[in-house]
Coordinates of C-alpha atoms and ligand atoms in Angstrom, one line a residue:
X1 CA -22.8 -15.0 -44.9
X2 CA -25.7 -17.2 -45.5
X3 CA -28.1 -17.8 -43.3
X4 CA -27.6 -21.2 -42.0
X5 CA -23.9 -20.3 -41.0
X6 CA -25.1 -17.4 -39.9
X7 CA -27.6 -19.7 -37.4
X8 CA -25.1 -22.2 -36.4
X9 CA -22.4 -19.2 -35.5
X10 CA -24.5 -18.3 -33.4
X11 CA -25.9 -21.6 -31.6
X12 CA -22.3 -22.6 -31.1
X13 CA -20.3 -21.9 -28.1
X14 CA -17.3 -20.0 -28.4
X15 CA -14.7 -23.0 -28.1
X16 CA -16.9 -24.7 -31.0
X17 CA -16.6 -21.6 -33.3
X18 CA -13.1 -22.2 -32.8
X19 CA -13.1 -26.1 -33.4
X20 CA -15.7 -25.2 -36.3
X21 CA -13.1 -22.1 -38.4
X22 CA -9.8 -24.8 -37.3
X23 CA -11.5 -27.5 -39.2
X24 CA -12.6 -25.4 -41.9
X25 CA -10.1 -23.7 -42.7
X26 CA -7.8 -26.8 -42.4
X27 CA -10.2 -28.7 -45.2
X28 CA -9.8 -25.8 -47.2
X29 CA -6.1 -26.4 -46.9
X30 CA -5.8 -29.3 -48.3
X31 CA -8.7 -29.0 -51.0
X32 CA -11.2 -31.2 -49.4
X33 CA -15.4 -30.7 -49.5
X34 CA -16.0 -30.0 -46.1
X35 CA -19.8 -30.4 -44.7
X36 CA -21.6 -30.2 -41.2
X37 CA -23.7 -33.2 -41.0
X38 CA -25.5 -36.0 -38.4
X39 CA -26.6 -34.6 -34.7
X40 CA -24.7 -31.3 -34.8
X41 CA -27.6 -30.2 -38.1
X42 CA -30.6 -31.9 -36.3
X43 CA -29.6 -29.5 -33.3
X44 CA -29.1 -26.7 -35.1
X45 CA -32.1 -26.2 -37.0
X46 CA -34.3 -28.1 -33.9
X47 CA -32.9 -25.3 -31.8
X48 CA -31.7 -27.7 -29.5
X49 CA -28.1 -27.8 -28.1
X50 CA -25.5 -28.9 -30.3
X51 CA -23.5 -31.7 -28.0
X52 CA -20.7 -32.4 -30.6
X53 CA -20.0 -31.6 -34.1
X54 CA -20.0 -33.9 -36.7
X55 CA -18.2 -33.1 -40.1
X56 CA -18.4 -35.4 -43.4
X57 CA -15.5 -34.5 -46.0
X58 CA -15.6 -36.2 -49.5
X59 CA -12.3 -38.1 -49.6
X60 CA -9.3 -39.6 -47.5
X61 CA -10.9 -38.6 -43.8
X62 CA -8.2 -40.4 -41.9
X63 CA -5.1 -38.4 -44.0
X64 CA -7.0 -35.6 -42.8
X65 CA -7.5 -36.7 -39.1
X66 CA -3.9 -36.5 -39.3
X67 CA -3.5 -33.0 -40.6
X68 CA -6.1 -31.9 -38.1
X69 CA -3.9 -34.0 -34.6
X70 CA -1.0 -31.6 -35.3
X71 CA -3.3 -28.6 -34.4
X72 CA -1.8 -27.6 -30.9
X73 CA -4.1 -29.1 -28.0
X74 CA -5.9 -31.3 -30.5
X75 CA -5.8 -35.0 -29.6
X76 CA -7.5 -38.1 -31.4
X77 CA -9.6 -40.4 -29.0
X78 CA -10.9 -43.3 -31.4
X79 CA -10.7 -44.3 -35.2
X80 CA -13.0 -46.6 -37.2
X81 CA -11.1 -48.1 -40.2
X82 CA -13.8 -49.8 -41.4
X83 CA -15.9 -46.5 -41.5
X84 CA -13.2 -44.2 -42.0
X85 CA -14.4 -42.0 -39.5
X86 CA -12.8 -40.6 -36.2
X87 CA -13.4 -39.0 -32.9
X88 CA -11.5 -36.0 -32.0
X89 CA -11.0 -33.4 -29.2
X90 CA -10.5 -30.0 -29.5
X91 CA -9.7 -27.6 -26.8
X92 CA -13.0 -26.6 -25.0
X93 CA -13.3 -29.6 -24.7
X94 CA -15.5 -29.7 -28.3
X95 CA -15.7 -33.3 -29.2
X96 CA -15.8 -33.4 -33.1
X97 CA -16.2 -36.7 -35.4
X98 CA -14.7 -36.9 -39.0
X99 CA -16.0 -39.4 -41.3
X100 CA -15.8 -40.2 -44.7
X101 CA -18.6 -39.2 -47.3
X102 CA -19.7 -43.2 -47.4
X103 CA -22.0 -45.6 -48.8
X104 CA -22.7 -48.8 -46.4
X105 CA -23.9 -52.1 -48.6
X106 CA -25.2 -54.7 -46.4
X107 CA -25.1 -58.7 -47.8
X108 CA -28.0 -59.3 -45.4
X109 CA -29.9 -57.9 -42.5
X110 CA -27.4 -57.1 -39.0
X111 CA -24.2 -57.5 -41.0
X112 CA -21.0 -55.9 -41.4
X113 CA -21.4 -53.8 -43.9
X114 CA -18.9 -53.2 -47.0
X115 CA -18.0 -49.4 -46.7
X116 CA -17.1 -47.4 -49.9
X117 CA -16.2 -43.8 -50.2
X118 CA -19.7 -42.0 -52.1
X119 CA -20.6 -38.6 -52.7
X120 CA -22.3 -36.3 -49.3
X121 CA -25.5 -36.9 -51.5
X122 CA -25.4 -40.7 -51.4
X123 CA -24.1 -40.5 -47.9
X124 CA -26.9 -38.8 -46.9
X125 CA -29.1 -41.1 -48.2
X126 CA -28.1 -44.1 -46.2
X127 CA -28.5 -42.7 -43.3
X128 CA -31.2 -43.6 -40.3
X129 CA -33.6 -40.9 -39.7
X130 CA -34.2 -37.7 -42.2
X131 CA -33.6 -35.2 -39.2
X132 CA -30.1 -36.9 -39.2
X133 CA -29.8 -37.0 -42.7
X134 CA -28.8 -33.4 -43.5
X135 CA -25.8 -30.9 -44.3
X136 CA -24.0 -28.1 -44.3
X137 CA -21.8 -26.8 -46.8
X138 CA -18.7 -25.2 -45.6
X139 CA -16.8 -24.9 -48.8
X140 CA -16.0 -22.1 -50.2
X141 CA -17.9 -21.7 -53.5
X142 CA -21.7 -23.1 -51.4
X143 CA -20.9 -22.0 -48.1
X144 CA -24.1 -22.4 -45.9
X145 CA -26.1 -24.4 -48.4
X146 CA -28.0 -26.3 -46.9
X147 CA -28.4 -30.5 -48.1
X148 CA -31.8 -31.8 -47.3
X149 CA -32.3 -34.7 -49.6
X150 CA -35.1 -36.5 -47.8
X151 CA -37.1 -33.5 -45.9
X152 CA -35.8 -33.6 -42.6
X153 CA -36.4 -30.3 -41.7
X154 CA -40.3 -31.2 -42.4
X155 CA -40.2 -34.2 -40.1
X156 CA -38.1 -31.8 -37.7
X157 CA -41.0 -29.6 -38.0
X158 CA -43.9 -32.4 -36.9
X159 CA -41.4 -33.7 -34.6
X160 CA -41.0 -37.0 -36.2
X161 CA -38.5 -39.4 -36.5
X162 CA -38.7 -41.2 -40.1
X163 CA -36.1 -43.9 -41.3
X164 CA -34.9 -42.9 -44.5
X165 CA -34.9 -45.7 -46.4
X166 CA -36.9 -48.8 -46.5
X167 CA -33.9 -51.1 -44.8
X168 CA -32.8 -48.6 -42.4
X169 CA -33.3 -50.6 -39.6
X170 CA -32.9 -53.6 -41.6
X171 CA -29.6 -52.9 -41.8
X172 CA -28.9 -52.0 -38.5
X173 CA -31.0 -53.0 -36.3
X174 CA -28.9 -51.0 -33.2
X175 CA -30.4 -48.0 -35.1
X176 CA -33.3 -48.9 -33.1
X177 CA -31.5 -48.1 -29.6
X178 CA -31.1 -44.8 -31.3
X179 CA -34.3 -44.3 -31.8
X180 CA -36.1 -44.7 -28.4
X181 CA -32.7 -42.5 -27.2
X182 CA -33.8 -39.5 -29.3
X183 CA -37.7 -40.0 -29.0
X184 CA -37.4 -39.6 -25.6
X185 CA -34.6 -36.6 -25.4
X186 CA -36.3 -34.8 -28.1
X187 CA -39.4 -36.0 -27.4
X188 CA -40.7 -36.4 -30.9
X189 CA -43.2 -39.6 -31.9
X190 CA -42.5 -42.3 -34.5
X191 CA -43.9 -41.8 -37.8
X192 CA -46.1 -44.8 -39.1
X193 CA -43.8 -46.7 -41.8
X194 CA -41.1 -46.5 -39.1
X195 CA -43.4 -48.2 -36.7
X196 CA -44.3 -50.9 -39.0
X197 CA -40.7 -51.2 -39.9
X198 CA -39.3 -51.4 -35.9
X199 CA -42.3 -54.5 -35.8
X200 CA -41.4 -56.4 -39.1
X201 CA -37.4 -56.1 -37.8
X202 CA -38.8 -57.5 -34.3
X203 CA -40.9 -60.0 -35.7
X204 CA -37.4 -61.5 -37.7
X205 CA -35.7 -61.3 -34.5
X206 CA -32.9 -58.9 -35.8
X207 CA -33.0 -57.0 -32.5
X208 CA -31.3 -60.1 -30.6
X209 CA -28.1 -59.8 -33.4
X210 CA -27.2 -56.1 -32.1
X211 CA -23.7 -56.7 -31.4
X212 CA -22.1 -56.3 -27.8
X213 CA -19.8 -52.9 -29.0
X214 CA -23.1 -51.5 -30.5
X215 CA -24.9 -52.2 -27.1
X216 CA -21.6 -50.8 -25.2
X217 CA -21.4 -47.5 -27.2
X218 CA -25.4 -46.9 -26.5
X219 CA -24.4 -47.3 -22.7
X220 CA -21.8 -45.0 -23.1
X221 CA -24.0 -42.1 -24.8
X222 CA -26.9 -42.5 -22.7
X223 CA -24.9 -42.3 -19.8
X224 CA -24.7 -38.4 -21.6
X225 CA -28.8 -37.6 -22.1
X226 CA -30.1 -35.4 -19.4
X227 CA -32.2 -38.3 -18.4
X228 CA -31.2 -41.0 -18.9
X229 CA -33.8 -43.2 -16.3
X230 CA -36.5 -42.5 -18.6
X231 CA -34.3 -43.9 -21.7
X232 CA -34.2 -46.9 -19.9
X233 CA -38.0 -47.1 -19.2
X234 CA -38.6 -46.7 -22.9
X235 CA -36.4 -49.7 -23.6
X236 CA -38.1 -51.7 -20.8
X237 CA -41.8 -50.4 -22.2
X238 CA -40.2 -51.5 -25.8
X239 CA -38.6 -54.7 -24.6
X240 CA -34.9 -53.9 -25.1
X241 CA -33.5 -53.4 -21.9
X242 CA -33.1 -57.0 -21.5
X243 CA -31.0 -56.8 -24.2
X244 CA -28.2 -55.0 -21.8
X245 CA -29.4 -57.2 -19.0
X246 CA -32.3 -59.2 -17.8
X247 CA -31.9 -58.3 -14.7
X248 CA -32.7 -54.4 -15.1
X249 CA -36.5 -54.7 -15.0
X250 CA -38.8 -53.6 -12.0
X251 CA -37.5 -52.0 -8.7
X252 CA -33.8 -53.3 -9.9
X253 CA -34.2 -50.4 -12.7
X254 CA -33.5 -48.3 -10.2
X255 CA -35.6 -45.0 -11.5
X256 CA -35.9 -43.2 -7.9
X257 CA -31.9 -43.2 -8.1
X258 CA -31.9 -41.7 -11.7
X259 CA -34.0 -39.2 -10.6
X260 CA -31.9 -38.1 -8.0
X261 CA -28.8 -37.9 -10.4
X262 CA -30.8 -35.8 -12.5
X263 CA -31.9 -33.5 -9.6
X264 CA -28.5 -33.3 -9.1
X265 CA -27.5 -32.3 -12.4
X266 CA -30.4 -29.8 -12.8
X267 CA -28.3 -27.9 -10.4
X268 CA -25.8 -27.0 -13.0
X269 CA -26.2 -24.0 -14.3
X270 CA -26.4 -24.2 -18.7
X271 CA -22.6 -23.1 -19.7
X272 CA -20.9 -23.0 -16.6
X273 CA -17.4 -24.4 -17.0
X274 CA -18.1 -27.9 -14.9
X275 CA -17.2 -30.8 -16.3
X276 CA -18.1 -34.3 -14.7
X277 CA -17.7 -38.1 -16.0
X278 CA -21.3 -38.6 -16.9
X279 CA -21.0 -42.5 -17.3
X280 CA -18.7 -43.5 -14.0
X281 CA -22.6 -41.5 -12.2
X282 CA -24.7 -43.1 -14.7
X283 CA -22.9 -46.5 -14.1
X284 CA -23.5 -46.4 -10.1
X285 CA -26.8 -45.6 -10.7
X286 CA -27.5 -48.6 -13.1
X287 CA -25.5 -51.4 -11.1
X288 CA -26.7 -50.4 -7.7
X289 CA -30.0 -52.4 -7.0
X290 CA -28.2 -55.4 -9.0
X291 CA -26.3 -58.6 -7.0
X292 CA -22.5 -58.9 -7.9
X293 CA -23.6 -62.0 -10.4
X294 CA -26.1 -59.3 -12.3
X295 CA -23.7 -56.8 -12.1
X296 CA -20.7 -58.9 -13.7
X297 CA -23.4 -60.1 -16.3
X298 CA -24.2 -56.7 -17.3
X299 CA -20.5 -55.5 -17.8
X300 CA -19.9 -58.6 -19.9
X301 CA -23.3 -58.1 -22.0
X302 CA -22.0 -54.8 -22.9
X303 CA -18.2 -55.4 -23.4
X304 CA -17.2 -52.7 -20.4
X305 CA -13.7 -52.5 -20.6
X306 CA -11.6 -52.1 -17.0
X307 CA -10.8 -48.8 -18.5
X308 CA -14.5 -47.8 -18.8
X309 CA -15.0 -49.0 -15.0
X310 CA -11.8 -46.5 -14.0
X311 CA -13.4 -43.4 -12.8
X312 CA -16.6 -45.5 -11.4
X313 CA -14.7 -48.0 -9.3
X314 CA -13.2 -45.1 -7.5
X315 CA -16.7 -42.6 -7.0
X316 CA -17.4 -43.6 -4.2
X317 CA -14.8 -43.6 -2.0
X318 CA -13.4 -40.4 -3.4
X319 CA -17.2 -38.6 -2.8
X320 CA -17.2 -40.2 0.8
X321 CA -13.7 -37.9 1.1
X322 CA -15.3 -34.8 -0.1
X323 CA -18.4 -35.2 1.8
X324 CA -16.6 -35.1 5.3
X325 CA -14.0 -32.1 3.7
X326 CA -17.0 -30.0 3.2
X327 CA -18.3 -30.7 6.9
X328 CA -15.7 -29.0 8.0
X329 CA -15.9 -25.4 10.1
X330 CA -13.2 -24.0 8.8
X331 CA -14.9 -23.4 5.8
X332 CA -16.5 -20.3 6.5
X333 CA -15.7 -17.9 3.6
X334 CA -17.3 -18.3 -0.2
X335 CA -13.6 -18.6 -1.7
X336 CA -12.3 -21.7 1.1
X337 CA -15.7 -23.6 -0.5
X338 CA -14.9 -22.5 -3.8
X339 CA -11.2 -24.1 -2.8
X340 CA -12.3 -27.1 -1.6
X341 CA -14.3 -27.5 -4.9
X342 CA -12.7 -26.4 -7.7
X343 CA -10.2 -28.7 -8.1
X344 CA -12.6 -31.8 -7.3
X345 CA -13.7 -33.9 -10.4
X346 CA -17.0 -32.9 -11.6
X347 CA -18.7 -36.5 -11.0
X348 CA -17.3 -36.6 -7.3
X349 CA -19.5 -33.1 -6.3
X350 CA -22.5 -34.5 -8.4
X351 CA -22.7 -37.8 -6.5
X352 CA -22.1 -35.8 -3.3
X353 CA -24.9 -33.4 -4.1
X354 CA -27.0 -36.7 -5.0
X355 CA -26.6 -38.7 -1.8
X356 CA -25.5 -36.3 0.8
X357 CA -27.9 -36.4 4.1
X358 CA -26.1 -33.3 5.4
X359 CA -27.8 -30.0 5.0
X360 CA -24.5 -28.3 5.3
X361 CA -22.9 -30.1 2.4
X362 CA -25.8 -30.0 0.0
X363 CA -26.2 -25.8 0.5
X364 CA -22.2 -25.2 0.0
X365 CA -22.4 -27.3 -3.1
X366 CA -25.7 -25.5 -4.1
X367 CA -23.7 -21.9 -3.5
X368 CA -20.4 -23.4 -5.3
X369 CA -22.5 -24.5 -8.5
X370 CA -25.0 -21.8 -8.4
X371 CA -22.9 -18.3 -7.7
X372 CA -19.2 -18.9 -7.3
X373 CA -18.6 -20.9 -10.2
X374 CA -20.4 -18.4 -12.1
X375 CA -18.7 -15.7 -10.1
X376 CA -15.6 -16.8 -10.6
X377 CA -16.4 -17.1 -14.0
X378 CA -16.4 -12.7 -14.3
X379 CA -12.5 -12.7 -13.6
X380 CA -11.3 -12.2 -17.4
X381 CA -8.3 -12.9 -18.5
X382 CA -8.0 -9.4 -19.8
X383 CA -8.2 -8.0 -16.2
X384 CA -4.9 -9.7 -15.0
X385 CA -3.0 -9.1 -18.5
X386 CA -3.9 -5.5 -17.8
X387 CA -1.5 -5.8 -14.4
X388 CA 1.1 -7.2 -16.7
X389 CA 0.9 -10.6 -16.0
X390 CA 1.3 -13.2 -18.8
X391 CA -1.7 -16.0 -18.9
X392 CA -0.3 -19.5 -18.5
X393 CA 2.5 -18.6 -15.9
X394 CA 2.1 -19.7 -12.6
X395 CA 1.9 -15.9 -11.1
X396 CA -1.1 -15.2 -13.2
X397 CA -2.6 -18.1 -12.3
X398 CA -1.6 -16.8 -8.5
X399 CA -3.5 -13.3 -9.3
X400 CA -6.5 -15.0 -10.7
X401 CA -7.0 -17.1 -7.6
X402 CA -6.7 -13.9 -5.4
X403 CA -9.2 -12.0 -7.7
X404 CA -11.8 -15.0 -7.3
X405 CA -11.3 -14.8 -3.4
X406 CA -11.7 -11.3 -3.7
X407 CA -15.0 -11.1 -5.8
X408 CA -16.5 -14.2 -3.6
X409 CA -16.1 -12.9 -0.3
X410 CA -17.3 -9.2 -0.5
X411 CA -19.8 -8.2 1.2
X412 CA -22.6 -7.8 -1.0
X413 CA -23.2 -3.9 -1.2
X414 CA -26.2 -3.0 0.8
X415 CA -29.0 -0.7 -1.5
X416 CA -29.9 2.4 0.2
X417 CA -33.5 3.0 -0.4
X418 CA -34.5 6.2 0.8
X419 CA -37.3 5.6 3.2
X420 CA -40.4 7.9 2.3
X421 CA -41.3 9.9 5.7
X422 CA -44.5 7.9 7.4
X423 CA -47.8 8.7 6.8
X424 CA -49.1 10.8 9.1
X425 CA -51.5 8.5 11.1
X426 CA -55.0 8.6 10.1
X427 CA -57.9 10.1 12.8
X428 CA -59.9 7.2 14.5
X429 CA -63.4 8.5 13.3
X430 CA -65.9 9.1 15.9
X431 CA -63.5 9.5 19.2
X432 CA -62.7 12.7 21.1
X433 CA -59.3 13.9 20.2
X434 CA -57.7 12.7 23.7
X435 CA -59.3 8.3 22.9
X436 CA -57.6 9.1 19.7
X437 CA -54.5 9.4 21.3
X438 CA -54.8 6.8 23.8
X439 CA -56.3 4.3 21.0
X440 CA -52.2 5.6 19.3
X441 CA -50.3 4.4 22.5
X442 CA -49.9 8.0 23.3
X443 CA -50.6 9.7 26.8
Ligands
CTP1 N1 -25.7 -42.7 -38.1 C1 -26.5 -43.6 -38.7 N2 -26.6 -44.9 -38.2 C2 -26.0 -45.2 -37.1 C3 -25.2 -44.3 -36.4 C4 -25.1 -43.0 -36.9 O1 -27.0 -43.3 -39.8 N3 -26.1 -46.5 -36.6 C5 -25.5 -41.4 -38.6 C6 -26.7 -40.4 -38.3 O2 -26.8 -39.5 -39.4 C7 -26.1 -39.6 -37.1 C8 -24.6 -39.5 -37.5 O3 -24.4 -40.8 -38.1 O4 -26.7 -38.4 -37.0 C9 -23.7 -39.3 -36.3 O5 -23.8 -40.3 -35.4 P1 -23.6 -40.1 -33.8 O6 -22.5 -39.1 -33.6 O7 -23.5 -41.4 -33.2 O8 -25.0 -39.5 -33.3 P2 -25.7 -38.1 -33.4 O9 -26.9 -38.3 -34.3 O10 -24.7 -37.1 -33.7 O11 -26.4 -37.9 -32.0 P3 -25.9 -37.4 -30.6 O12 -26.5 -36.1 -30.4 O13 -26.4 -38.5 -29.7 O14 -24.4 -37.4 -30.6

């Protein structure tokens, strides 16, 4: 095995190994070049957490979004036919994109661009930054060569984001939300020609023709950085936010309460199995300082669809529920607060653990997130199978629960440390033996 598949085996969780082989060995399948390109490369080799993998495959991607949707628990959540690109889910979940190997010609500056299918090589090439601009073969005859056409891995190393061509921005001018999004996650500075390129595109007023879905899908994956307050700062500092609403400046930016949400996700253990609808937390967040007239003019700005609103319209009263369920006395064991929780959407606990002014709620949720979950997480699978019960039936299921309960409310097993025998006490120097022992307590 080469060494770069070696590298992203092993950066990948297990349920993304699994997404990784099922797409790879489903390309191989049907003869198509298969590469690992985009975010999922930049993590990789910048050591940083791979979020979602993004394959390229030279040839019909959308014939082969279809092969890949008839994979058991495998379901497609969006498709681009201009790009010829799709947005998948595997079990996991593992979100995974498929897009066509692709060259994009623009007639001018901000426009829809005329897609045509290219070789990975030319794809590469009109890309936005060089960190983004690499891949991965996962075919069988180059498997784990490594596509760096325009030195990303150098810029990766300085911790610079460089465009990669002259009209990258140009072009798309929403690559420049991208930009202050991943300066600030990865914290990485912008390299000279890309600074004189972000000021030529502001100074021909491109950044004003982003269009409303661009602005709506940058809500939507901000809403995913671990902080996503100070994204918005950067915007403000670069004068973008007003882009999304000119409203959000000043106290109505609402950092304190991005701060809390992040405190509250800090408490989230990396890996643990939680899963919590990042945008309807980021959203409450975002439209709380504004009036109802700001608010509605945000949503519009940024195309938020009622379905978008779903989760968020409900947070609230749903996390006022939960808060007076996990007042209650009667939870006195580990396993009834593991009981009350488990089942809870993830962005109900988080808001909860955000806003609660009761001591008693914020410690169970601290305990739930910070030792159940994980101890709950020790119960294997292979454990129960062992008693001869068969995972997905409703008796295993049954037997798992117990287990948990079990594991979460033993006492924890007290260490016996022999206790050396004490020191025989030291003599009080210059006393009669008789002080001594008064001086002791004695006599
Ligand atoms: N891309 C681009 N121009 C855009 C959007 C995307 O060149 N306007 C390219 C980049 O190479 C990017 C890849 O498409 O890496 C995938 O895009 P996307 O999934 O939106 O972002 P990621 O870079 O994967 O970042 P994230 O970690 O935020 O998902």
């Amino acid at each position: 095995m080469s060494d770069y598949k070696f590298m992203l085996e092993s950066h990948l969780s297990a349920e993304q190994n699994r997404a990784l082989t099922a797409v790879q060995n489903a390309a191989a399948d049907v003869g198509l070049s298969l590469f690992l390109t985009g975010g999922a490369m930049r993590d990789m080799l910048g050591g940083f957490p791979i979020r979602d993998l993004d394959f390229t495959v030279e040839g019909n991607a959308l014939k082969f979004v279809k092969t890949l949707e008839k994979l058991p628990d495998v379901r497609v959540v969006s498709v681009d036919d201009n790009r010829k690109s799709a947005e998948l889910i595997f079990p996991g979940p593992v979100t995974v994109e498929i897009a066509m190997a692709r060259q994009e010609k623009y007639a001018k500056p901000a426009s829809k661009p005329k897609v045509t299918p290219a070789t990975i090589h030319e794809d590469l090439r009109c890309r936005d930054f060089t960190i983004n601009a690499m891949a991965l073969s996962l075919n069988k005859a180059s498997l784990g060569l490594l596509l760096d056409p325009t030195n990303g891995q150098a810029d990766l190393e300085r911790r610079e984001l460089r465009i990669v061509s002259n009209y990258a921005l140009y072009d798309d001018p929403g690559r420049v939300l991208r930009m202050i999004r991943l300066k600030v996650r990865m914290g990485f500075t912008l390299e000279e020609r890309t600074q004189n390129q972000l000021a030529n595109v502001r100074e021909a007023e491109l950044l004003d023709k982003i269009p409303t879905e661009v602005l709506h899908k940058e809500l939507l994956q901000m809403a995913q950085e671990m902080n996503p307050g100070q994204v918005l700062e950067a915007l403000e500092q670069e004068g973008l936010l007003k882009l999304f609403s000119p409203a959000l400046t000043g106290p109505k930016l609402n950092s304190a309460g991005f701060a809390k949400l992040q405190k509250a996700r800090q408490q989230v253990p990396f890996g643990t199995a939680f899963q919590a609808d990042m945008f309807a937390l980021f959203l409450d967040v975002l439209l709380e300082k504004l009036v109802p007239k700001e608010r509605a003019g945000l949503l519009k700005n940024c195309a938020i669809t009622k379905a978008d609103l779903k989760v968020y319209d409900k947070l609230q009263a749903n996390a006022k529920k939960l808060e007076r369920a996990l007042k209650s006395a009667k939870l006195k064991k580990p396993s009834l607060i593991y009981q009350a929780l488990r089942d809870v959407p993830g962005e109900e606990v988080l808001y909860v653990l955000a806003h609660s002014a009761e001591r008693l709620v914020v410690d169970r949720i601290k305990n739930y997130l910070q030792k159940y979950l994980q101890m709950a997480e020790e119960v294997t699978a292979a454990e129960i199978e062992a008693e001869g019960l068969k995972p997905g039936t409703p008796k295993f299921e049954k037997r798992k629960q117990e287990l948990i309960a079990k594991k979460l409310d033993a006492r924890p097993k007290k260490v016996v440390v022999e206790e050396p025998p004490p020191p025989a006490p030291a003599p009080i120097l210059g006393r009669a033996p008789r002080e001594q022992a008064r001086a002791r307590g004695g006599y």
